[in-house]
C-alpha positions in Angstrom: 94.6 123.4 102.4 92.8 121.8 99.4 90.3 119.1 100.4 91.0 115.8 98.5 88.0 114.3 96.7 88.1 111.3 99.0 87.8 113.3 102.2 84.2 113.6 103.6 83.0 117.2 103.8 82.1 116.7 107.5 85.7 116.3 108.7 88.1 119.1 109.8 91.3 118.4 107.7 93.3 120.8 109.9 93.0 118.4 112.9 95.2 115.3 113.1 93.5 111.9 113.3 94.9 108.8 115.0 93.5 106.6 112.2 95.2 108.7 109.5 98.5 108.8 111.4 98.4 105.0 111.6 97.7 105.0 107.8 100.8 107.1 107.3 103.0 104.8 109.4 101.8 101.9 107.3 102.7 103.7 104.1 99.1 104.5 103.1 98.0 107.5 101.1 94.8 108.6 102.9 96.3 111.1 105.3 96.8 114.9 105.3 99.9 117.0 106.0 98.6 117.7 109.5 98.7 113.9 110.2 102.1 113.5 108.6 103.5 116.4 110.7 102.2 114.9 113.9 103.7 111.5 112.9 107.0 113.0 112.1 107.1 114.8 115.5 106.4 111.5 117.3 109.1 109.8 115.3 111.6 112.4 116.4 111.4 110.7 119.8 110.6 107.1 118.6 111.9 106.7 115.0 110.7 103.0 115.0 107.0 103.8 115.3 106.3 102.5 111.8 107.9 99.2 112.9 105.6 99.1 115.9 102.5 99.5 113.6 103.8 96.8 111.2 104.2 94.4 114.1 100.6 95.1 115.1 99.4 94.3 111.6 101.5 91.2 111.4 100.1 89.9 114.7 96.6 90.7 113.6 97.1 88.6 110.4 98.4 85.7 112.4 95.6 85.9 114.9 93.0 85.9 112.1 94.5 82.8 110.7 94.5 81.2 114.1 90.8 82.0 114.6 90.0 80.4 111.3 91.9 77.3 112.3 89.8 77.2 115.4 86.6 77.3 113.4 85.8 80.9 114.1 84.6 82.6 110.9 83.0 85.8 112.3 85.1 88.8 113.1 84.3 92.2 114.7 87.3 94.6 114.3 86.9 97.6 116.5 89.1 100.6 115.8 89.8 99.1 112.4 91.2 102.3 110.8 91.6 103.0 107.2 91.7 99.8 105.0 95.1 98.8 103.9 96.4 95.7 102.1 96.0 92.6 104.1 93.1 93.7 106.2 90.9 91.3 108.1 88.3 90.6 105.4 90.9 89.9 102.8 92.7 87.3 105.0 89.6 85.7 106.3 87.6 85.5 103.1 90.6 84.2 101.1 91.2 81.4 103.5 87.6 80.7 104.3 85.0 82.1 101.8 81.9 83.2 103.6 83.7 84.5 106.6 81.9 87.5 108.0 83.6 90.7 109.0 82.3 93.8 110.7 84.6 96.8 110.9 84.0 99.5 113.5 85.5 102.9 113.7 84.5 106.4 114.7 86.8 108.2 112.2 84.8 109.4 109.2 87.6 108.9 106.7 88.1 105.3 108.0 84.4 104.6 107.7 84.1 106.2 104.2 87.0 104.2 102.8 85.8 101.0 104.4 82.5 101.5 102.7 84.2 102.0 99.3 86.5 99.0 99.7 83.6 96.7 100.8 81.1 97.7 98.1 79.6 94.6 96.7 80.9 92.4 99.5 77.8 91.0 101.2 79.9 89.3 103.9 81.6 92.4 105.2 80.4 95.8 106.4 81.4 98.8 108.5 79.6 100.8 111.2 80.5 104.2 112.6 80.6 103.7 116.3 82.8 104.1 119.4 84.4 101.4 121.5 83.4 103.4 124.6 79.7 102.9 123.7 79.4 99.1 123.2 75.6 99.2 122.8 76.1 101.3 119.6 78.0 98.5 118.2 76.0 95.6 119.5 72.7 97.1 118.4 73.8 98.3 115.0 71.9 97.1 112.0 75.2 96.0 110.4 76.1 93.7 113.3 72.6 92.3 113.5 72.7 91.5 109.8 76.2 90.0 109.7 76.9 88.3 113.0 75.1 85.2 114.3 75.0 85.7 118.1 74.8 81.9 118.7 78.2 81.3 117.0 81.7 82.3 118.3 83.1 85.6 117.2 86.7 86.9 117.1 86.6 90.3 118.7 89.7 92.3 117.5 90.9 95.2 119.6 94.2 95.8 117.9 96.1 99.0 118.8 92.9 100.7 120.1 92.6 100.3 123.9 95.7 102.5 124.5 93.6 105.4 123.1 90.9 104.9 125.7 91.5 106.8 129.0 90.9 105.2 132.4 88.1 107.8 133.1 86.2 106.2 130.2 86.5 102.8 131.8 87.8 100.6 129.0 87.6 97.6 131.2 83.8 97.9 131.5 83.5 98.3 127.7 85.5 95.2 127.0 83.6 93.2 129.6 80.2 94.3 128.1 81.4 93.2 124.7 82.6 89.9 126.2 79.3 89.2 127.8 77.5 89.6 124.5 79.6 87.0 122.7 78.8 83.3 122.3 80.9 80.7 124.2 84.1 79.9 122.3 84.6 83.5 121.2 88.1 85.0 121.0 89.5 88.3 122.2 92.4 89.4 120.0 94.3 92.3 121.5 97.4 94.5 121.3 98.3 97.4 123.6 101.2 99.9 123.8 103.5 99.8 126.8 106.7 101.4 128.0 108.0 97.8 128.6 110.2 96.7 125.7 110.7 100.0 124.0 114.4 100.2 123.1 114.8 103.8 124.4 115.3 105.6 127.6 111.9 106.4 129.2 112.2 110.2 128.7 112.6 109.7 124.9 109.5 107.5 124.6 107.6 109.9 126.8 108.2 112.6 124.2 106.2 110.6 121.6 103.4 110.1 124.1 103.3 113.9 124.6 102.8 114.4 120.9 99.6 112.3 121.0 98.5 114.3 124.1 99.1 117.5 122.2 96.8 116.4 119.4 94.1 115.5 121.9 94.4 111.8 121.4 96.2 110.7 124.6 98.2 107.5 124.3 97.7 105.6 127.5 100.7 103.3 128.1 99.7 100.5 130.5 101.7 97.9 132.2 101.6 94.2 131.4 99.4 93.5 134.5 97.0 96.3 133.5 96.7 95.0 130.0 96.2 91.4 131.3 93.0 92.7 133.1 91.3 93.1 129.8 91.3 89.3 129.5 89.2 88.7 132.6 86.6 86.1 131.8 88.8 84.6 129.1 91.2 81.7 129.1 94.5 82.8 127.6 95.6 81.0 124.4 99.3 79.9 124.4 101.8 81.6 124.6 99.7 84.0 126.6 100.3 87.8 126.8 103.7 88.4 125.2 105.6 91.0 123.1 104.0 91.0 119.6 106.7 89.1 117.7 106.6 86.3 120.2 102.9 85.4 119.6 103.0 82.3 117.4 105.7 83.7 115.1 106.1 82.7 111.5 109.6 84.0 111.4 112.4 84.1 114.0 111.6 86.8 116.6 115.3 87.6 116.9 115.3 88.8 113.3 112.6 91.4 114.2 113.4 95.1 114.5 113.8 96.0 118.2 110.8 98.4 118.0 108.5 95.5 117.1 108.6 94.4 120.8 107.1 97.8 122.0 103.7 96.3 122.8 101.9 93.3 124.2 99.7 90.9 122.2 97.4 88.1 123.3 94.4 86.0 122.4 91.8 84.8 124.9 88.9 82.4 124.6 85.6 82.5 126.4 84.5 79.3 128.2 
């Protein structure tokens, strides 16, 4: 397999990556055949997976605009993935010049492309770090340069927590990040779930098995389990709901049925 010029030498291009699979679902070009093959295998069970990812992105954009409307102009996007059109810094800085955005990912391709996209943008940066190790993020030079700890921050955990297994205690990681944020900060979150998928459970389980096979287990949590991530936050209306129902800009009934395959919510610290 020929290595594209944009692929860092340090990565194994024979191993699928969740970030690059996500890029493929969104119609991006920074993925390899091994990523596309895994995506197509998952789509044999859940053909609407690209619609799920598009619903995640649409919610993220609405949530960023909501944060700006609340006066929050600092954003930390963990598990940000490979930059695609309409990313956080583009939305935030177009609406409010001077908004500050820190992207966080542990995928080398995602980090390399973020660096390229953000070159010359003094109000945005990227750090290679892992959600499971919050201190890496909180003590990074990039965060210390960009983010004012005395002002509210919008913490984005969009389509990332379902890749953190219970044994890695994602609840503790989210709580540690929460405790480091100024009052009035926001948690913006989406999470995969079996609830709402327009398929029999055994079909959707097949897609979950594909992620397990590529050593990136997809942890499907219940609504109650997802709600636990918001401990210490006051939920913003309409609460934790299927993604198209969170402050929609178009009629939810016009959405693809697969768009409802995940919960979304925003919480605010006191």
